[in-house]
Amino acid sequence: MDVYLGAKRVRLDPRASIGKGGEADVFDLGDGRALKVWKTPDHPDYAGQDAEQRAAERRIERHQDKLRAFPPALPDQVISPVELATDKARKRVVGYAMRLVRGAEPLLRYGEPSMRHGGLQAAAVSGVLARLHRTVAAIHDRGVVIGDFNDLNVLVLGGEAFVIDADSFQFGPFLCQVFTERFVDPLLCDPSLPRPVLARPYSSDSDWYAFSVMVMQSLLCVGPHGGVYRPRSASARVPESARPLRRITVFDREVRYPKPAIPYRVLPDDLLDALYRVFVKDERGVFPRRLLDALAWTRCPGCGVEHARAACPTCAGAAPAAVKASTVVHGEVLATRVLSTRGVILAASVGPGGLCALIHEGGRFLREDGAAVMSGAPHPAMRFAVQGSATLIGRGGELVVLSPGAAPERIQVDCLGTRPIFDANARARYWTRGGQLLRSGRPGAGALSGEAGAVPMGDVLAGQTVFWVGPRFGLGFYRAGSVSIAFVFDAERPGLKDTVKLPFPGGKLTAATCVFDAGAGAAPGAGRGRAWLFLAAEQAGRTVHRCVVVREDGAVEATADADGDGGSWLGSLSGKCAASGFLLSASDSGVVRVEVRGGALVETRQFPGTEPFVNQASRLLVGPEGLFVVDAQAITLLRIS
């Protein structure tokens, strides 16, 4: 497909794709600008979806006049249209060119606990929010309302927040008609429905409501309606999706606060009170910026918690901590603490040599045996992995492999956004570069273990491919423009099978992760392997999670869907590991077992005795000794009878 910017024809080449949303595709124009093109009703992403096809047609019609009337002189932090894109006849607007913010992260990621464990400081988060506050106020001063204001249309780069998706802004006669459940003001929704649905026009007040959600999510890693509502009275129960309409928040005593979230008492009382009044008492108006400017963060030397209070809320008034027992029996579970740190655990794996881990503590990167790998501090843009005695650290377009007694290996890799793309199993390392998937030789095999002996595994789309590898095989995909390709590959032999019929969820894909069978499929030729792929998408205002089970021959064996944070085993993408023929999934209530039954995924067993030792953000690893639970500061071995 071709579009026109003025008299210049632009071919929409998938190789120039830099983003795919639910409504549009985005391409790099190569001149410091990006091109956003709305999906037409015949776009492959809408195949067989009549409602989405009709919505696409209405969307394009709405923008014919709206984009030509777009208000000028908005703040520099707004990524506004700078030139309209038209069809071949130069009459119909099909998208627009805008400034490209390269290397940015969506604000969504600032609300993930893993970002905090990876080096993101609370002071940096509150600084971003304060600058975003100024931008929102300046937008309102121009008589414009953001409307569908959410943490996916805010990009952060160098501490500055940029507001994108400006074509959905509300101004003059042009109303914003899209919404995101987690951020839409419940005062604008029909309270009789089972979940928030926009029913009245946006206003500046609704923008400030959404901003308040971002403040809470970004500072505490939980939104106002996170956690799980478990009232004692059966008559008080409501669907989790209806909680915003009933003002049932994490401040409610009958809501189980998520274990991975940061305790809200780290915030000063005046900020907590402001959030309570917005989400429980329905107060609206400009969010008090002084509350953000006044935040003074410090790290408790005793427990390591970052807080903005006069005294650490975790340690204040507490008795001196007793030494925790290394082994605990809880019901059918024997739990043994095998590693703990005052720092943070960055990566862990279980291989032939047993448990491996990478820890950051006291300004050094340490392995599980205390051996120092290097000095410095982790950065949120880094990715870590451990492969036997080797430590893998990726940042930007470089993967560094640190092995005892050897010079560092430096491998150039592709990035998907800011994420360096690589993975490893016990036998080899894998990465993408320049449109190829590559594999190293076996560790310790001289030149073959590094870049010089890289083995091409197959062709992929440069800068758009994500993949994972297990003991026997790997799974990956790339999506760009009208192209969506999924593939499997043998972990040892070159060649990709790119005919996997992967059922992607509709909307904008926001996260993906994958785990592989680690039981019978641990050695080549030892039975059929499975990959359990987990996808998150923003779909019609909702966060939807999907699990897809893919066999090593590329056949899709089963799928399941759930609401994000809905309280089910699929409410979170993290906390999963696969064993021989089943999945173990961690939640704040304990571990559950999930199996494939007749093309469906069925929860077949619960392990309530694991509840004290896991949460939905725990990383699970299966080893010969039992189930390893990897948290931010400890690894616990669970043996379940």
XYZ file of C-alpha atoms in Angstrom:
641
model
C 0.000 0.000 0.000
C 1.185 3.533 -0.825
C 0.180 6.829 0.775
C 1.090 10.412 -0.045
C 2.659 13.165 2.040
C 1.987 16.167 -0.144
C 3.245 15.157 -3.571
C 5.627 12.510 -2.208
C 4.614 8.880 -2.478
C 5.470 6.749 0.568
C 5.494 2.963 0.330
C 4.471 1.231 3.544
C 7.347 -1.206 3.887
C 7.027 -3.665 6.810
C 10.789 -3.347 7.325
C 10.220 0.298 8.339
C 7.480 -0.579 10.824
C 8.113 0.649 14.387
C 4.756 0.057 16.014
C 1.415 -1.672 15.720
C -1.620 -0.509 17.650
C -5.212 -1.614 17.686
C -6.227 1.165 15.285
C -3.112 2.047 13.291
C 0.343 1.014 12.102
C 3.380 3.276 12.551
C 6.389 3.485 10.220
C 9.768 5.223 10.380
C 10.045 7.760 7.555
C 13.824 7.939 7.984
C 13.900 11.732 8.353
C 13.233 12.062 12.092
C 9.508 11.582 11.599
C 7.093 8.701 11.969
C 4.047 7.973 9.831
C 0.844 6.796 11.488
C -1.613 5.108 9.119
C -5.055 4.032 10.306
C -6.045 0.478 9.564
C -8.679 0.189 6.862
C -11.632 -2.220 7.128
C -9.830 -4.715 4.866
C -6.698 -4.803 7.058
C -5.664 -8.420 7.846
C -5.850 -7.676 11.583
C -9.619 -7.198 11.207
C -10.287 -10.341 9.167
C -13.598 -11.860 10.223
C -14.295 -9.053 12.737
C -17.333 -7.179 11.450
C -17.526 -4.791 14.409
C -13.870 -3.811 14.082
C -14.248 -3.303 10.339
C -17.185 -0.956 10.846
C -15.313 0.916 13.577
C -12.325 1.359 11.256
C -14.511 2.939 8.598
C -16.129 5.299 11.114
C -12.722 6.235 12.522
C -11.351 7.252 9.149
C -14.493 9.253 8.375
C -14.271 11.146 11.694
C -10.708 12.187 10.993
C -11.346 13.722 7.567
C -12.334 17.066 9.099
C -10.836 16.627 12.555
C -7.216 16.332 11.446
C -7.523 19.349 9.164
C -8.794 21.374 12.139
C -6.175 20.157 14.608
C -5.260 22.952 17.059
C -1.816 24.537 16.591
C 0.739 25.550 19.228
C 0.297 22.657 21.620
C 3.238 21.980 23.983
C 6.395 20.468 22.489
C 5.740 17.376 24.588
C 2.655 16.621 22.473
C 3.484 14.581 19.381
C 1.104 16.429 17.077
C 0.415 15.854 13.368
C 2.901 17.840 11.254
C 1.711 16.704 7.815
C -1.370 14.820 6.676
C -1.091 11.583 4.733
C -3.630 11.033 1.958
C -4.643 8.337 -0.495
C -3.667 8.257 -4.146
C -6.331 10.814 -5.078
C -4.825 13.236 -2.479
C -8.285 13.843 -0.994
C -8.928 11.249 1.692
C -6.852 11.538 4.887
C -5.470 8.124 5.869
C -2.985 9.146 8.574
C -0.335 11.704 9.414
C 3.375 12.312 9.890
C 4.667 13.294 13.324
C 7.911 13.750 15.206
C 9.588 10.434 16.045
C 10.488 9.846 19.698
C 13.062 7.111 19.303
C 14.109 4.879 22.190
C 11.234 5.816 24.518
C 9.370 3.545 26.937
C 5.611 3.736 27.555
C 4.708 4.985 31.018
C 2.990 1.607 31.434
C 6.393 0.056 32.151
C 7.035 2.476 35.026
C 4.256 0.711 36.905
C 5.888 -2.724 36.641
C 7.687 -4.057 39.749
C 10.441 -5.466 37.515
C 11.426 -1.926 36.497
C 11.984 -0.972 40.139
C 14.016 -4.110 40.752
C 15.986 -3.304 37.595
C 17.224 0.077 38.813
C 14.388 2.573 38.249
C 14.438 5.024 41.168
C 11.269 6.418 42.750
C 12.611 9.972 42.442
C 12.923 9.518 38.667
C 9.308 8.326 38.510
C 7.928 11.278 40.481
C 10.017 13.654 38.340
C 8.434 12.257 35.161
C 4.960 12.640 36.679
C 5.634 16.255 37.676
C 6.729 17.107 34.132
C 3.722 15.288 32.687
C 1.513 17.379 34.993
C 2.834 20.581 33.406
C 2.129 19.230 29.931
C -1.463 18.268 30.804
C -2.103 21.721 32.276
C -0.690 23.370 29.132
C -2.892 21.224 26.876
C -5.960 22.292 28.858
C -4.891 25.932 28.571
C -5.297 25.541 24.793
C -8.897 24.368 25.239
C -8.011 20.758 24.396
C -8.913 17.610 26.343
C -6.768 14.485 25.987
C -9.743 12.149 26.395
C -8.450 8.578 26.230
C -5.528 9.431 28.531
C -3.654 6.277 29.535
C -0.161 4.967 30.233
C 0.273 3.609 26.709
C -0.116 7.020 25.059
C 2.546 8.563 27.295
C 6.142 7.855 26.240
C 9.109 8.550 28.515
C 12.547 9.465 27.191
C 15.356 11.084 29.155
C 13.036 11.877 32.054
C 10.571 13.752 29.831
C 7.039 12.552 29.143
C 5.571 12.845 25.638
C 1.860 12.487 24.860
C 1.110 10.577 21.667
C -2.062 9.487 19.828
C -2.988 13.155 19.491
C -5.518 12.305 16.776
C -7.869 11.111 19.544
C -7.730 14.452 21.418
C -11.055 16.217 22.052
C -11.471 19.817 20.885
C -14.161 22.004 19.351
C -16.984 19.831 17.999
C -14.770 16.741 17.818
C -15.433 14.401 20.729
C -13.127 11.588 21.784
C -15.100 8.343 21.622
C -12.521 5.755 22.701
C -11.622 4.824 26.269
C -9.468 2.549 28.393
C -11.173 0.800 31.305
C -8.366 1.337 33.806
C -8.302 5.087 33.179
C -11.829 6.149 32.259
C -13.539 8.295 34.902
C -16.389 6.231 36.430
C -18.426 9.445 36.710
C -18.670 9.340 32.901
C -19.845 5.702 32.830
C -23.202 3.980 33.220
C -23.192 2.598 36.806
C -25.722 -0.106 35.936
C -23.322 -1.953 33.614
C -20.975 -4.745 34.772
C -17.846 -2.829 33.686
C -16.885 0.777 32.824
C -18.143 1.978 29.438
C -17.841 5.603 28.375
C -21.319 7.166 28.278
C -20.673 10.940 28.584
C -18.131 13.307 26.996
C -14.673 13.727 28.454
C -13.594 16.894 30.262
C -10.446 18.296 31.831
C -11.601 16.706 35.091
C -11.567 13.253 33.509
C -8.006 13.904 32.282
C -6.970 14.668 35.861
C -8.720 11.505 37.049
C -6.629 9.495 34.559
C -3.521 11.364 35.687
C -4.282 10.350 39.291
C -4.444 6.713 38.176
C -1.019 7.115 36.554
C 0.397 8.645 39.732
C -0.735 5.686 41.815
C 0.212 3.032 39.255
C 3.647 4.509 38.585
C 4.601 5.131 42.225
C 3.110 1.990 43.788
C 2.985 -0.539 40.898
C -0.750 -0.968 41.496
C -3.749 1.008 40.269
C -6.655 2.125 42.456
C -8.688 -0.970 41.588
C -5.896 -3.541 41.717
C -5.793 -6.504 44.056
C -8.693 -8.908 44.538
C -11.967 -8.085 46.298
C -12.969 -10.846 48.717
C -15.847 -9.570 50.899
C -16.976 -11.702 53.827
C -20.606 -11.210 52.836
C -21.693 -13.069 49.708
C -24.248 -10.346 48.976
C -21.460 -7.759 48.687
C -19.606 -9.587 45.917
C -19.327 -7.884 42.535
C -17.370 -8.736 39.380
C -13.800 -7.412 39.530
C -14.556 -5.377 36.401
C -17.364 -3.523 38.222
C -15.213 -2.315 41.127
C -14.490 1.167 39.655
C -18.245 1.726 39.340
C -18.708 0.784 43.026
C -15.604 2.728 44.220
C -14.108 -0.473 45.672
C -10.398 0.367 45.759
C -7.189 -0.996 47.254
C -7.950 1.198 50.274
C -10.899 -1.095 51.101
C -10.174 -3.507 53.972
C -11.762 -6.377 52.049
C -9.478 -5.955 49.038
C -6.369 -8.119 49.112
C -3.498 -5.766 48.283
C -1.230 -7.313 45.605
C 1.924 -8.798 47.104
C 4.256 -7.517 44.330
C 2.989 -3.939 44.712
C 4.822 -1.337 46.771
C 3.028 -0.764 50.129
C 1.042 2.447 49.828
C 2.329 3.660 53.197
C 5.604 4.622 51.502
C 3.733 7.725 50.289
C 3.171 10.719 52.588
C -0.253 11.084 54.139
C -1.259 14.166 52.134
C -0.643 12.372 48.818
C -2.479 9.260 50.013
C -5.370 11.445 51.140
C -5.532 13.142 47.724
C -5.680 9.766 45.965
C -8.332 8.489 48.400
C -10.517 11.541 47.785
C -10.317 11.060 44.007
C -10.984 7.332 43.869
C -13.359 6.880 46.821
C -14.964 10.300 47.392
C -15.234 11.316 43.697
C -13.404 14.620 44.123
C -12.254 16.103 40.835
C -10.213 19.057 39.671
C -6.561 19.744 38.936
C -4.296 17.255 40.680
C -2.193 19.187 43.253
C 1.247 19.324 41.657
C 2.814 20.474 44.917
C 2.291 16.928 46.220
C 4.611 15.605 43.526
C 7.139 18.433 43.796
C 7.368 17.902 47.566
C 8.178 14.187 47.400
C 11.561 13.553 49.035
C 12.567 9.939 48.522
C 15.050 8.051 50.644
C 16.095 4.420 50.906
C 15.843 2.802 54.316
C 19.286 1.475 55.332
C 17.607 -1.262 57.349
C 15.148 -2.892 54.928
C 16.075 -1.233 51.631
C 12.560 0.162 50.985
C 12.313 3.513 49.152
C 9.861 5.822 50.914
C 8.856 9.502 51.042
C 8.029 9.744 54.744
C 9.886 11.036 57.788
C 10.524 7.444 58.926
C 10.464 4.113 57.127
C 6.885 2.788 57.305
C 8.180 -0.781 57.275
C 10.684 -0.456 60.109
C 9.191 2.319 62.271
C 7.982 0.968 65.570
C 8.931 -2.592 64.742
C 10.892 -4.829 67.029
C 14.359 -5.913 65.907
C 13.905 -8.508 63.184
C 14.446 -12.093 64.170
C 16.470 -14.369 61.972
C 14.007 -16.166 59.715
C 14.061 -19.939 59.738
C 15.611 -21.391 56.612
C 13.072 -24.232 56.480
C 9.327 -23.957 57.079
C 6.578 -26.565 56.896
C 3.187 -25.233 55.782
C 0.550 -27.885 55.166
C 1.740 -30.134 52.366
C 4.620 -27.775 51.523
C 8.209 -27.900 52.793
C 9.823 -24.520 52.029
C 13.576 -23.958 52.246
C 15.208 -20.564 51.754
C 18.207 -21.266 49.512
C 19.317 -17.706 48.723
C 18.601 -14.258 50.132
C 20.005 -10.799 49.580
C 19.570 -7.204 50.721
C 19.971 -6.264 47.075
C 17.929 -7.624 44.181
C 17.908 -10.875 42.201
C 18.165 -9.993 38.515
C 18.092 -13.421 36.849
C 17.931 -17.104 37.706
C 17.846 -20.452 35.932
C 18.073 -24.158 36.694
C 20.385 -26.233 34.531
C 22.552 -29.338 34.683
C 24.734 -27.658 37.307
C 21.792 -26.759 39.521
C 20.469 -23.335 40.485
C 22.192 -20.295 38.946
C 21.458 -16.673 39.837
C 22.650 -13.117 39.278
C 22.325 -10.700 42.201
C 23.039 -6.999 42.541
C 24.088 -5.974 46.023
C 26.381 -3.290 47.395
C 27.247 -1.840 44.009
C 28.357 -5.189 42.536
C 26.874 -7.865 40.304
C 27.335 -11.225 42.038
C 26.675 -14.840 41.110
C 24.932 -17.356 43.367
C 28.243 -18.391 44.962
C 29.196 -14.790 45.812
C 31.671 -14.414 42.940
C 31.746 -10.845 41.606
C 30.980 -10.450 37.906
C 31.398 -6.676 37.626
C 30.772 -3.424 39.472
C 28.149 -0.784 38.782
C 24.405 -0.367 38.999
C 21.586 -2.027 37.063
C 19.678 0.097 34.570
C 16.012 -0.355 33.571
C 17.072 -0.774 29.933
C 19.262 -3.795 30.757
C 18.248 -7.437 30.268
C 19.927 -10.215 32.232
C 20.247 -13.987 31.918
C 22.446 -16.711 33.399
C 23.628 -19.744 31.462
C 25.669 -22.066 33.651
C 28.709 -20.069 34.773
C 28.175 -17.448 32.040
C 26.392 -14.160 32.740
C 24.523 -12.434 29.892
C 23.860 -8.688 30.050
C 22.145 -6.883 27.187
C 21.601 -3.163 26.727
C 20.726 -1.345 23.552
C 22.186 -3.193 20.597
C 24.870 -5.087 22.500
C 24.926 -8.377 24.404
C 27.924 -8.904 26.692
C 28.747 -12.436 27.852
C 30.906 -12.657 30.978
C 32.497 -16.037 31.736
C 34.984 -16.889 34.494
C 38.597 -16.676 33.305
C 37.662 -15.442 29.835
C 37.587 -12.093 28.103
C 34.104 -10.573 27.711
C 32.312 -11.534 24.491
C 30.480 -8.656 22.796
C 27.702 -9.512 20.364
C 25.704 -7.006 18.333
C 21.971 -7.718 18.540
C 18.716 -6.242 17.271
C 16.351 -4.401 19.605
C 12.585 -4.426 19.710
C 11.942 -0.917 20.967
C 14.536 -0.626 23.738
C 14.680 -4.382 24.452
C 17.785 -6.246 23.232
C 16.621 -9.502 21.674
C 18.447 -12.616 22.861
C 17.812 -15.815 24.810
C 19.697 -18.914 25.939
C 19.204 -22.523 26.930
C 21.725 -24.845 28.589
C 23.545 -25.531 25.317
C 23.639 -22.307 23.300
C 22.828 -18.629 23.031
C 20.491 -17.122 20.422
C 19.988 -13.588 19.126
C 18.663 -11.633 16.175
C 20.716 -9.242 14.061
C 20.057 -7.624 10.724
C 17.106 -9.827 9.850
C 18.637 -13.148 10.920
C 18.129 -15.414 13.922
C 21.558 -16.653 15.013
C 22.829 -19.342 17.391
C 26.193 -19.740 19.077
C 28.021 -23.011 19.395
C 28.023 -24.925 22.636
C 29.497 -23.026 25.622
C 33.231 -23.538 25.856
C 33.606 -24.530 22.209
C 36.259 -21.907 21.495
C 35.392 -19.506 18.695
C 32.084 -21.237 18.150
C 30.819 -20.005 21.537
C 30.944 -16.377 20.438
C 29.936 -14.214 17.505
C 32.669 -15.493 15.202
C 31.071 -18.933 14.981
C 27.438 -17.803 14.873
C 25.145 -20.247 13.086
C 22.313 -18.708 10.991
C 19.016 -20.302 11.986
C 16.743 -18.452 9.560
C 15.497 -15.105 8.291
C 13.293 -12.841 10.415
C 12.197 -9.194 10.273
C 14.913 -6.892 11.593
C 13.927 -4.842 14.627
C 10.462 -6.396 14.835
C 11.120 -9.960 15.980
C 10.758 -11.389 19.468
C 11.532 -15.003 20.336
C 12.158 -17.423 23.194
C 14.020 -20.715 23.308
C 13.525 -23.798 25.444
C 15.448 -27.055 25.873
C 14.231 -28.524 22.573
C 12.843 -25.753 20.400
C 12.085 -22.056 20.142
C 9.060 -19.923 19.326
C 8.913 -16.385 17.977
C 6.943 -13.913 15.911
C 7.071 -10.564 14.181
C 4.262 -8.172 13.313
C 4.630 -5.132 11.095
C 2.004 -3.340 9.059
C -0.182 -5.974 7.428
C 2.325 -8.771 8.156
C 1.989 -11.164 11.121
C 4.299 -14.186 11.102
C 4.866 -16.743 13.886
C 7.503 -19.458 13.724
C 9.066 -22.376 15.581
C 12.616 -23.665 15.216
C 14.659 -26.620 16.392
C 17.119 -25.544 19.095
C 19.969 -27.385 17.348
C 19.314 -27.450 13.610
C 19.004 -24.396 11.313
C 15.655 -23.635 9.744
C 12.457 -21.842 10.735
C 8.936 -23.145 10.300
C 7.049 -19.887 9.782
C 3.567 -21.282 9.170
C 2.387 -21.276 12.794
C -1.239 -20.107 12.904
C -0.860 -18.066 16.064
C -4.186 -16.546 17.190
C -3.098 -13.046 18.186
C -5.595 -11.117 20.322
C -7.127 -8.038 18.726
C -6.016 -4.570 19.744
C -2.563 -3.327 20.689
C -0.156 -5.999 21.905
C 1.507 -4.686 25.087
C 3.452 -7.647 26.491
C 4.508 -11.190 25.637
C 6.395 -13.943 27.394
C 6.839 -17.684 26.977
C 7.823 -20.776 28.982
C 8.720 -24.229 27.719
C 8.267 -27.768 28.930
C 11.194 -28.607 31.162
C 10.238 -32.206 31.900
C 10.165 -34.985 29.302
C 11.256 -32.518 26.626
C 14.534 -31.654 28.380
C 16.656 -33.627 25.918
C 16.409 -33.834 22.119
C 14.301 -36.734 20.952
C 12.678 -37.327 24.352
C 9.018 -36.790 23.472
C 6.874 -33.908 22.316
C 7.649 -30.440 23.674
C 5.298 -27.539 24.306
C 5.615 -23.785 24.463
C 3.168 -21.810 26.598
C 2.942 -18.320 25.094
C 1.341 -15.486 27.082
C 0.133 -12.298 25.374
C -1.382 -9.088 26.755
C -3.352 -6.642 24.613
C -5.395 -3.485 25.019
C -8.628 -4.435 23.311
C -11.689 -2.161 23.087
C -10.679 -0.374 26.291
C -9.902 -3.576 28.218
C -6.681 -5.394 29.080
C -6.989 -8.951 27.769
C -4.583 -11.823 28.430
C -4.280 -14.854 26.174
C -2.392 -18.117 26.644
C -1.575 -20.143 23.524
C -0.057 -23.615 23.780
C 2.105 -24.429 20.749
C 3.666 -27.824 20.054
C 7.196 -28.038 18.700
C 5.787 -28.932 15.261
C 4.021 -25.541 15.236
C 0.505 -26.842 15.869
C -1.637 -24.758 18.221
C -2.913 -27.156 20.851
C -5.043 -24.932 23.120
C -5.902 -21.318 23.951
C -7.446 -19.441 26.878
C -8.413 -15.814 27.507
C -8.899 -13.793 30.687
C -9.160 -10.213 31.875
C -5.886 -8.690 33.025
C -5.717 -8.569 36.846
C -8.977 -10.495 36.938
C -7.902 -12.815 39.731
C -7.611 -15.984 37.618
C -4.431 -17.959 36.905
C -4.187 -15.931 33.685
C -4.698 -12.558 35.391
C -0.930 -11.984 35.237
C 1.582 -12.962 32.541
C 4.344 -13.567 35.066
C 4.709 -16.359 37.617
C 4.580 -19.284 35.164
C 6.670 -22.368 34.485
C 6.015 -25.532 32.502
C 6.738 -29.070 33.605
C 6.105 -32.347 31.780
C 2.654 -31.896 30.303
C 1.300 -29.125 32.551
C 1.749 -25.526 33.660
C 2.309 -24.189 37.159
C 1.045 -20.657 37.741
C 1.714 -18.504 40.802
C -0.735 -15.996 42.225
C -1.091 -14.153 45.519
C -3.267 -17.091 46.651
C -0.732 -19.804 45.854
C 0.287 -22.084 42.983
C -2.220 -23.772 40.670
C -1.759 -26.494 38.075
C -3.166 -26.034 34.557
C -3.471 -28.762 31.928
C -4.542 -29.112 28.313
C -7.863 -30.942 28.152
C -9.596 -31.341 24.811
C -8.220 -28.125 23.302
C -8.996 -26.113 26.439
C -6.824 -25.058 29.377
C -8.234 -26.310 32.662
C -7.148 -25.557 36.218
C -6.824 -29.070 37.643
C -5.277 -28.593 41.076
C -4.610 -25.902 43.672
C -1.764 -25.894 46.178
C -3.008 -23.605 48.984
C -0.018 -24.484 51.150
C 2.199 -22.483 48.775
C 0.351 -19.213 49.467
C 2.860 -17.759 51.999
C 5.765 -18.293 49.618
C 4.574 -16.971 46.225
C 2.913 -14.015 44.557
C 1.821 -13.218 41.013
C 5.210 -11.662 40.206
C 7.257 -14.627 41.442
C 9.388 -16.391 38.869
C 8.981 -20.178 38.988
C 11.672 -22.688 38.001
C 11.344 -26.475 38.028
C 14.370 -28.465 39.149
C 15.059 -32.036 40.264
C 14.793 -30.927 43.898
C 11.394 -29.279 43.526
C 9.936 -25.891 42.602
C 12.164 -22.819 42.980
C 10.348 -19.545 43.701
C 12.413 -16.512 42.681
C 11.393 -13.201 44.242
C 13.138 -9.848 44.302
C 15.315 -10.674 47.328
C 15.031 -14.412 47.922
C 14.875 -17.816 46.261
C 12.848 -20.487 48.041
C 12.718 -24.180 47.215
C 9.258 -25.722 47.605
C 8.734 -29.453 47.947
C 5.049 -30.353 47.667
C 3.892 -33.697 48.996
